[in-house]
């Protein structure tokens, strides 16, 4: 067994190194062999990016009586078909609740039968961290809702099997615009307006290349916004990174075309975070076997207020606290008390409380793991499992990592046993796939990955990516 205590090599004197048969096919579908065009489309989609994907089980969303004002504004814009601005861009800092709002509003639109498609980017999932699958995935959802669109999309793929290797503009024209032109000739105008029309794209900043982010925005502008014959209204959520920020600024090409909600500036989330924390902690207490947690005085108003102040408007802080306190192996009263002692001394840094929360959770997990496995480096292993995209386009599942490192089959489960508020495992097999499971670690929020990757934020917990490569490939 390889001891992961210090950088070492397990491919001694290896050269021309190639790893084979470790790529996971996340596109397990039931194909219709009589429709090769549709089958080829499915092979190029990203099923994990759908709002109701089994991969995104229990996604973040808003509590019933929270984010009411902003949710109402979003739904009002989506349902106002007469508004000239057919693009809504919602920007906000990490942890401000953008994905929860997208999920919540997408579900509302689905119930109203106006949801056309969704695409949730994720920087840690290779099947949905690039633009390559965006338009095929949107086309799949459009075709699934309408037989005429499906036939037109399938015919376009059959006519040009290399369509998925072409520019986003060409894909948009062939797979979305042209099929809608076919549809508009077969149904009446009232019927066309009844077709689902809301397109959601979440986490644009998590697309791996800024130039590709800009290309997608430009394609949406050119192909959808400048075409008055199409019914779509497009809702994009993103951190205010370069691509979307430059497009929306005063001199940007989307400045007048987009309805812009700056989430962190326009809405004070403190009240909603307070309500959410109170309700969730109350529910945890009622389910707990600890009589202290079942007391009407737990949690106290003072405790809630301390958490709200620490959150500083970041929903991810509140969500992480809830997951940490709900751990069943100990009392929620004791775990909440622990969190409350982690109050940052310096509040001038935007992620001070969140980083302190991450630091203490990881430090405690590290101590427990290394006490049981004194020959292993917890932080290095965590980075190895987290940084699963070591080679171009390849996804290394946990079983592959365990084998490469010479660890037992369930080594990753032991590693994250005290990190369940931050990390879980995801099985990427399709529904009909055989056992055993094909798992990799799923980090609940990109902010935790950012924390691990930043020496200034994680400080003594930081492990440079070069050490991961040294362990694996030196």
Coordinates of C-alpha atoms in Angstrom, one line a residue:
X1 CA 0.0 0.0 0.0
X2 CA 1.2 3.5 -0.8
X3 CA 1.8 5.7 2.2
X4 CA 0.5 9.2 1.3
X5 CA 2.5 10.9 3.9
X6 CA 5.0 12.8 1.7
X7 CA 5.4 13.2 -2.0
X8 CA 6.4 9.8 -3.5
X9 CA 6.1 7.9 -6.7
X10 CA 4.4 4.7 -7.4
X11 CA 5.3 4.6 -11.2
X12 CA 9.0 4.3 -10.7
X13 CA 11.0 4.9 -13.8
X14 CA 7.9 5.1 -15.9
X15 CA 8.0 6.9 -19.2
X16 CA 5.5 7.7 -22.0
X17 CA 2.9 7.3 -19.3
X18 CA -0.8 6.7 -20.5
X19 CA -3.8 5.9 -18.3
X20 CA -6.5 4.0 -20.2
X21 CA -10.1 2.9 -19.5
X22 CA -10.7 5.4 -16.7
X23 CA -13.1 7.7 -18.4
X24 CA -16.7 7.6 -17.2
X25 CA -19.5 7.7 -19.6
X26 CA -22.1 9.9 -17.8
X27 CA -24.5 9.7 -20.8
X28 CA -26.3 6.4 -20.0
X29 CA -29.6 6.7 -22.0
X30 CA -32.2 4.5 -23.4
X31 CA -31.8 5.2 -27.1
X32 CA -34.2 4.7 -29.9
X33 CA -32.3 2.8 -32.6
X34 CA -34.8 3.9 -35.2
X35 CA -33.8 7.6 -34.7
X36 CA -30.1 7.9 -35.2
X37 CA -30.2 11.7 -35.3
X38 CA -31.8 11.9 -31.9
X39 CA -29.5 9.2 -30.5
X40 CA -26.5 11.2 -31.6
X41 CA -27.9 14.3 -30.0
X42 CA -28.4 12.5 -26.7
X43 CA -24.7 11.4 -26.8
X44 CA -23.7 15.0 -26.8
X45 CA -25.9 16.3 -24.1
X46 CA -25.1 16.8 -20.4
X47 CA -27.8 15.1 -18.4
X48 CA -26.2 16.2 -15.1
X49 CA -26.9 19.8 -16.1
X50 CA -30.7 19.5 -16.0
X51 CA -32.6 21.1 -13.1
X52 CA -34.3 17.7 -12.2
X53 CA -31.3 15.5 -12.9
X54 CA -30.8 12.6 -10.5
X55 CA -27.2 13.8 -10.1
X56 CA -28.5 17.1 -8.7
X57 CA -30.7 15.3 -6.1
X58 CA -31.8 17.7 -3.4
X59 CA -30.4 20.8 -5.0
X60 CA -30.2 24.1 -3.1
X61 CA -33.5 26.0 -3.3
X62 CA -35.2 28.8 -1.4
X63 CA -37.3 28.1 1.7
X64 CA -41.0 28.7 1.1
X65 CA -41.1 32.2 2.8
X66 CA -37.6 33.4 1.9
X67 CA -36.3 35.3 -1.1
X68 CA -40.0 36.3 -1.8
X69 CA -39.2 39.7 -3.2
X70 CA -36.5 38.6 -5.6
X71 CA -38.4 35.5 -6.6
X72 CA -41.5 37.6 -7.4
X73 CA -39.4 40.0 -9.5
X74 CA -37.9 37.0 -11.4
X75 CA -41.2 35.4 -12.1
X76 CA -42.7 38.7 -13.0
X77 CA -40.0 39.3 -15.6
X78 CA -40.3 35.7 -17.0
X79 CA -44.1 35.9 -17.4
X80 CA -44.2 39.4 -18.9
X81 CA -44.1 38.4 -22.5
X82 CA -44.5 42.0 -23.7
X83 CA -41.3 43.2 -22.0
X84 CA -38.7 44.2 -24.7
X85 CA -35.8 42.9 -22.6
X86 CA -35.8 39.1 -23.3
X87 CA -32.5 38.5 -21.3
X88 CA -32.3 38.6 -17.6
X89 CA -28.8 38.5 -16.0
X90 CA -28.6 37.9 -12.2
X91 CA -25.1 38.5 -10.8
X92 CA -23.9 38.1 -7.3
X93 CA -21.0 37.1 -5.1
X94 CA -20.2 33.5 -4.2
X95 CA -22.7 32.0 -1.8
X96 CA -25.3 34.7 -2.4
X97 CA -27.9 32.1 -3.4
X98 CA -27.9 32.4 -7.2
X99 CA -28.3 28.7 -7.9
X100 CA -31.0 28.3 -5.2
X101 CA -33.0 31.1 -6.9
X102 CA -32.5 29.5 -10.3
X103 CA -33.6 26.1 -9.0
X104 CA -36.6 27.6 -7.2
X105 CA -37.8 29.7 -10.2
X106 CA -37.1 26.8 -12.7
X107 CA -39.4 24.6 -10.6
X108 CA -42.1 27.2 -10.5
X109 CA -41.9 27.6 -14.3
X110 CA -42.0 23.8 -14.7
X111 CA -45.2 23.7 -12.8
X112 CA -46.6 26.4 -15.0
X113 CA -45.6 24.5 -18.2
X114 CA -43.4 27.4 -19.4
X115 CA -40.0 25.9 -18.7
X116 CA -38.2 25.2 -22.0
X117 CA -34.8 24.2 -20.8
X118 CA -32.2 24.4 -18.0
X119 CA -28.4 24.1 -17.9
X120 CA -26.6 24.2 -14.6
X121 CA -22.8 24.6 -15.1
X122 CA -20.4 23.0 -12.6
X123 CA -16.7 23.6 -12.5
X124 CA -16.1 20.2 -10.9
X125 CA -18.1 18.1 -13.4
X126 CA -16.4 17.6 -16.8
X127 CA -19.7 16.8 -18.4
X128 CA -21.0 20.3 -17.7
X129 CA -18.0 22.7 -17.2
X130 CA -17.6 23.6 -20.9
X131 CA -19.9 25.1 -23.5
X132 CA -19.8 22.1 -25.8
X133 CA -22.9 20.4 -24.4
X134 CA -25.0 23.6 -23.8
X135 CA -26.8 23.8 -27.1
X136 CA -27.4 20.1 -27.6
X137 CA -28.8 19.9 -24.0
X138 CA -31.1 22.8 -24.7
X139 CA -32.2 21.3 -28.0
X140 CA -32.8 17.9 -26.3
X141 CA -35.2 19.5 -23.8
X142 CA -37.0 21.5 -26.5
X143 CA -37.5 18.4 -28.6
X144 CA -38.7 16.4 -25.6
X145 CA -41.5 18.9 -25.2
X146 CA -42.6 18.9 -28.8
X147 CA -42.7 16.1 -31.4
X148 CA -42.3 18.5 -34.4
X149 CA -39.2 20.1 -32.9
X150 CA -37.8 16.7 -32.1
X151 CA -38.2 15.5 -35.7
X152 CA -36.6 18.8 -37.0
X153 CA -33.7 18.6 -34.6
X154 CA -33.1 14.9 -35.4
X155 CA -33.1 15.6 -39.1
X156 CA -30.6 18.4 -38.6
X157 CA -28.2 16.1 -36.8
X158 CA -28.7 13.3 -39.4
X159 CA -27.9 15.8 -42.2
X160 CA -24.8 17.0 -40.5
X161 CA -23.3 14.5 -38.0
X162 CA -20.4 16.9 -37.3
X163 CA -22.7 19.6 -36.1
X164 CA -21.5 19.2 -32.5
X165 CA -17.9 20.1 -33.6
X166 CA -19.0 23.4 -35.2
X167 CA -19.3 26.9 -33.7
X168 CA -22.0 27.7 -31.1
X169 CA -23.7 30.0 -33.6
X170 CA -23.9 27.2 -36.2
X171 CA -25.3 24.8 -33.6
X172 CA -27.8 27.4 -32.4
X173 CA -29.0 28.0 -35.9
X174 CA -29.3 24.4 -37.0
X175 CA -30.5 22.8 -33.7
X176 CA -32.8 25.6 -32.3
X177 CA -33.6 28.4 -34.7
X178 CA -34.3 26.3 -37.9
X179 CA -36.4 23.7 -36.0
X180 CA -38.5 26.6 -34.6
X181 CA -39.0 28.0 -38.1
X182 CA -40.3 24.6 -39.1
X183 CA -42.6 24.5 -36.1
X184 CA -44.0 28.0 -36.8
X185 CA -45.1 26.8 -40.2
X186 CA -47.1 23.9 -38.8
X187 CA -49.0 25.5 -36.0
X188 CA -51.0 28.7 -35.4
X189 CA -49.5 31.8 -33.7
X190 CA -51.5 31.2 -30.5
X191 CA -50.2 27.6 -30.4
X192 CA -46.7 28.9 -30.9
X193 CA -46.9 31.3 -28.0
X194 CA -48.1 28.3 -25.8
X195 CA -44.8 26.5 -26.4
X196 CA -42.6 26.5 -23.2
X197 CA -40.2 29.5 -23.6
X198 CA -38.1 30.0 -20.4
X199 CA -34.4 29.1 -20.8
X200 CA -32.3 28.9 -17.6
X201 CA -28.5 28.9 -17.6
X202 CA -26.9 28.9 -14.1
X203 CA -23.3 29.4 -13.1
X204 CA -21.9 30.8 -16.3
X205 CA -18.7 31.7 -14.4
X206 CA -18.1 27.9 -13.8
X207 CA -17.6 27.4 -17.5
X208 CA -13.9 26.5 -17.8
X209 CA -12.9 29.2 -20.3
X210 CA -13.7 32.9 -20.2
X211 CA -13.6 33.2 -24.0
X212 CA -16.1 30.4 -24.2
X213 CA -18.3 32.2 -21.7
X214 CA -18.1 35.3 -23.9
X215 CA -18.9 33.3 -27.0
X216 CA -22.0 31.8 -25.4
X217 CA -23.3 35.2 -24.4
X218 CA -22.6 36.6 -27.9
X219 CA -24.4 33.6 -29.5
X220 CA -27.4 34.2 -27.3
X221 CA -27.4 37.8 -28.3
X222 CA -27.0 37.3 -32.0
X223 CA -29.2 34.2 -32.4
X224 CA -32.0 34.6 -29.8
X225 CA -32.2 38.3 -28.7
X226 CA -31.9 39.7 -32.2
X227 CA -34.6 37.4 -33.6
X228 CA -38.0 38.7 -32.8
X229 CA -39.8 35.6 -34.2
X230 CA -38.5 33.4 -31.4
X231 CA -40.5 33.1 -28.1
X232 CA -37.6 32.6 -25.7
X233 CA -36.8 34.5 -22.5
X234 CA -33.3 33.7 -21.2
X235 CA -32.4 33.8 -17.5
X236 CA -28.6 33.7 -16.8
X237 CA -27.0 33.6 -13.3
X238 CA -23.3 34.1 -12.7
X239 CA -20.7 35.6 -10.5
X240 CA -19.8 39.0 -12.0
X241 CA -16.7 37.7 -13.7
X242 CA -15.1 39.3 -16.8
X243 CA -17.3 37.8 -19.6
X244 CA -20.7 38.8 -18.2
X245 CA -19.4 41.9 -16.4
X246 CA -17.9 43.5 -19.5
X247 CA -21.1 42.6 -21.5
X248 CA -23.3 44.3 -19.0
X249 CA -21.3 47.4 -18.2
X250 CA -22.3 50.8 -19.6
X251 CA -20.3 50.3 -22.8
X252 CA -21.2 46.6 -23.1
X253 CA -23.3 45.2 -25.9
X254 CA -25.8 43.7 -23.5
X255 CA -26.2 46.8 -21.3
X256 CA -29.5 47.9 -22.9
X257 CA -30.7 44.5 -23.9
X258 CA -30.5 42.8 -20.5
X259 CA -32.6 43.2 -17.3
X260 CA -29.8 43.1 -14.7
X261 CA -30.3 42.1 -11.1
X262 CA -27.3 42.6 -8.9
X263 CA -28.2 40.2 -6.2
X264 CA -25.7 41.2 -3.5
X265 CA -26.4 44.9 -3.9
X266 CA -30.1 45.1 -4.5
X267 CA -31.4 42.6 -1.9
X268 CA -30.5 42.3 1.8
X269 CA -30.6 38.6 2.5
X270 CA -30.2 38.9 6.3
X271 CA -33.9 38.6 7.0
X272 CA -34.3 35.5 4.8
X273 CA -31.1 33.9 6.3
X274 CA -32.5 34.5 9.8
X275 CA -35.8 32.9 9.0
X276 CA -34.1 29.9 7.3
X277 CA -31.7 29.3 10.1
X278 CA -34.4 29.5 12.7
X279 CA -36.7 27.1 10.9
X280 CA -34.0 24.6 10.0
X281 CA -32.4 24.5 13.4
X282 CA -35.8 24.2 15.1
X283 CA -36.5 21.2 12.8
X284 CA -33.2 19.6 13.6
X285 CA -33.9 20.0 17.3
X286 CA -37.3 18.4 17.1
X287 CA -35.7 15.3 15.4
X288 CA -32.9 15.1 17.8
X289 CA -32.7 12.7 20.8
X290 CA -31.1 15.4 22.9
X291 CA -33.7 17.0 25.3
X292 CA -31.7 20.3 25.2
X293 CA -32.3 20.6 21.4
X294 CA -36.1 20.0 22.0
X295 CA -36.3 22.9 24.3
X296 CA -38.4 25.9 23.0
X297 CA -35.4 28.1 23.9
X298 CA -33.1 26.3 21.5
X299 CA -31.6 27.9 19.5
X300 CA -31.7 31.2 21.2
X301 CA -32.4 34.4 19.4
X302 CA -28.8 35.5 20.3
X303 CA -27.4 32.4 18.7
X304 CA -29.4 33.0 15.5
X305 CA -28.3 36.6 15.4
X306 CA -24.6 35.7 15.8
X307 CA -25.0 33.3 12.8
X308 CA -26.7 36.0 10.7
X309 CA -23.9 38.5 11.4
X310 CA -21.3 35.8 10.5
X311 CA -23.1 34.9 7.3
X312 CA -22.8 38.5 6.0
X313 CA -25.5 37.8 3.4
X314 CA -23.9 34.5 2.2
X315 CA -26.4 31.7 2.0
X316 CA -23.6 29.2 1.7
X317 CA -22.5 30.0 5.2
X318 CA -25.9 29.3 6.6
X319 CA -26.3 26.1 4.5
X320 CA -22.9 24.8 5.7
X321 CA -23.8 25.5 9.3
X322 CA -27.1 23.6 8.9
X323 CA -25.4 20.6 7.4
X324 CA -22.7 20.6 10.1
X325 CA -25.2 20.9 13.0
X326 CA -27.5 18.2 11.5
X327 CA -24.7 15.5 11.7
X328 CA -26.4 12.6 13.4
X329 CA -23.4 11.3 15.3
X330 CA -23.5 14.0 17.9
X331 CA -25.8 16.5 19.5
X332 CA -26.9 19.5 17.5
X333 CA -26.6 21.6 20.6
X334 CA -23.0 20.8 21.0
X335 CA -22.2 21.3 17.3
X336 CA -24.0 24.6 17.2
X337 CA -22.1 25.7 20.3
X338 CA -18.9 24.7 18.5
X339 CA -19.8 26.8 15.4
X340 CA -20.6 29.8 17.6
X341 CA -17.2 29.8 19.1
X342 CA -15.7 30.1 15.6
X343 CA -16.4 33.8 15.3
X344 CA -13.9 35.7 13.1
X345 CA -11.8 38.5 14.8
X346 CA -11.3 40.3 11.5
X347 CA -14.6 40.9 9.6
X348 CA -13.0 43.1 7.0
X349 CA -12.4 40.1 4.7
X350 CA -15.5 39.2 2.6
X351 CA -15.2 35.5 3.4
X352 CA -13.8 35.7 6.9
X353 CA -16.6 33.8 8.7
X354 CA -17.0 31.3 5.9
X355 CA -13.2 30.6 5.7
X356 CA -13.1 30.2 9.5
X357 CA -15.9 27.7 9.3
X358 CA -14.2 25.8 6.5
X359 CA -10.9 25.9 8.4
X360 CA -12.3 24.4 11.6
X361 CA -14.3 21.7 9.9
X362 CA -11.4 20.6 7.8
X363 CA -8.9 20.8 10.7
X364 CA -11.1 18.6 12.9
X365 CA -11.6 16.1 10.1
X366 CA -7.9 16.1 9.4
X367 CA -7.0 15.4 13.1
X368 CA -9.6 12.5 13.3
X369 CA -8.5 10.9 10.1
X370 CA -4.8 11.1 10.7
X371 CA -5.2 9.7 14.2
X372 CA -6.8 6.6 12.6
X373 CA -4.4 6.6 9.6
X374 CA -1.1 8.0 10.9
X375 CA 0.8 7.1 7.6
X376 CA -1.5 9.2 5.4
X377 CA -1.7 12.9 4.6
X378 CA -5.4 13.9 4.9
X379 CA -5.1 17.3 3.1
X380 CA -3.1 15.8 0.2
X381 CA -5.5 13.0 -0.3
X382 CA -8.5 15.4 -0.2
X383 CA -6.9 17.5 -3.0
X384 CA -6.2 14.3 -5.0
X385 CA -9.8 13.2 -4.9
X386 CA -11.1 16.8 -5.5
X387 CA -8.8 17.6 -8.4
X388 CA -10.2 14.7 -10.6
X389 CA -9.5 16.4 -13.9
X390 CA -5.8 15.6 -14.2
X391 CA -5.7 14.8 -17.9
X392 CA -7.6 16.5 -20.7
X393 CA -11.3 15.6 -20.5
X394 CA -10.8 12.6 -18.3
X395 CA -12.8 12.0 -15.1
X396 CA -11.2 9.8 -12.5
X397 CA -13.7 8.1 -10.2
X398 CA -12.9 7.3 -6.6
X399 CA -12.3 3.6 -7.4
X400 CA -9.6 4.6 -9.9
X401 CA -8.0 6.9 -7.5
X402 CA -8.0 4.3 -4.7
X403 CA -6.4 1.8 -7.1
X404 CA -3.8 4.3 -8.3
X405 CA -2.8 5.2 -4.7
X406 CA -2.9 1.6 -3.5
X407 CA -5.7 2.3 -1.0
X408 CA -8.6 0.1 0.1
X409 CA -11.8 0.2 -2.0
X410 CA -13.7 2.5 0.5
X411 CA -10.8 4.8 1.3
X412 CA -12.7 7.9 0.1
X413 CA -15.6 7.1 2.4
X414 CA -13.3 7.2 5.5
X415 CA -11.6 10.4 4.2
X416 CA -14.9 12.3 4.1
X417 CA -16.6 10.8 7.1
X418 CA -16.1 14.0 9.1
X419 CA -16.6 16.3 6.0
X420 CA -20.2 15.4 5.3
X421 CA -21.3 19.1 5.7
X422 CA -19.1 20.0 2.7
X423 CA -18.6 16.8 0.6
X424 CA -20.6 13.8 -0.4
X425 CA -20.3 11.0 -3.0
X426 CA -22.2 10.8 -6.3
X427 CA -22.8 7.7 -8.4
X428 CA -22.4 8.6 -12.1
X429 CA -23.9 5.4 -13.4
X430 CA -27.0 5.5 -15.5
X431 CA -30.2 3.9 -14.3
X432 CA -29.6 0.7 -16.1
X433 CA -25.9 0.4 -15.4
X434 CA -24.5 -2.6 -13.6
X435 CA -22.8 -2.6 -10.2
X436 CA -20.5 -1.6 -8.7
X437 CA -21.1 2.1 -8.3
X438 CA -19.0 4.6 -10.2
X439 CA -18.5 7.4 -7.6
X440 CA -16.6 10.6 -7.3
X441 CA -16.6 13.2 -4.6
X442 CA -19.1 16.0 -5.0
X443 CA -18.3 19.2 -3.2
X444 CA -21.5 21.0 -2.3
X445 CA -20.3 24.5 -3.3
X446 CA -17.6 25.9 -5.5
X447 CA -16.6 28.3 -2.7
X448 CA -15.1 25.4 -0.8
X449 CA -13.0 24.4 -3.8
X450 CA -11.9 28.0 -4.1
X451 CA -11.0 27.9 -0.4
X452 CA -8.8 24.8 -0.8
X453 CA -7.1 26.2 -3.9
X454 CA -6.3 29.6 -2.4
X455 CA -3.1 29.8 -0.2
X456 CA -4.3 33.1 1.2
X457 CA -7.6 31.7 2.3
X458 CA -6.8 28.2 3.5
X459 CA -3.4 29.1 4.8
X460 CA -1.9 26.1 6.7
X461 CA -4.4 23.8 5.0
X462 CA -3.2 24.7 1.5
X463 CA -1.8 22.0 -0.7
X464 CA -0.5 23.2 -4.1
X465 CA -1.7 21.4 -7.2
X466 CA 1.9 20.6 -8.1
X467 CA 2.0 18.2 -5.1
X468 CA -1.0 16.4 -6.5
X469 CA 0.8 15.9 -9.8
X470 CA 4.0 14.8 -8.0
X471 CA 2.1 12.1 -6.2
X472 CA 0.3 10.8 -9.3
X473 CA 2.6 11.2 -12.2
X474 CA 6.2 11.7 -11.0

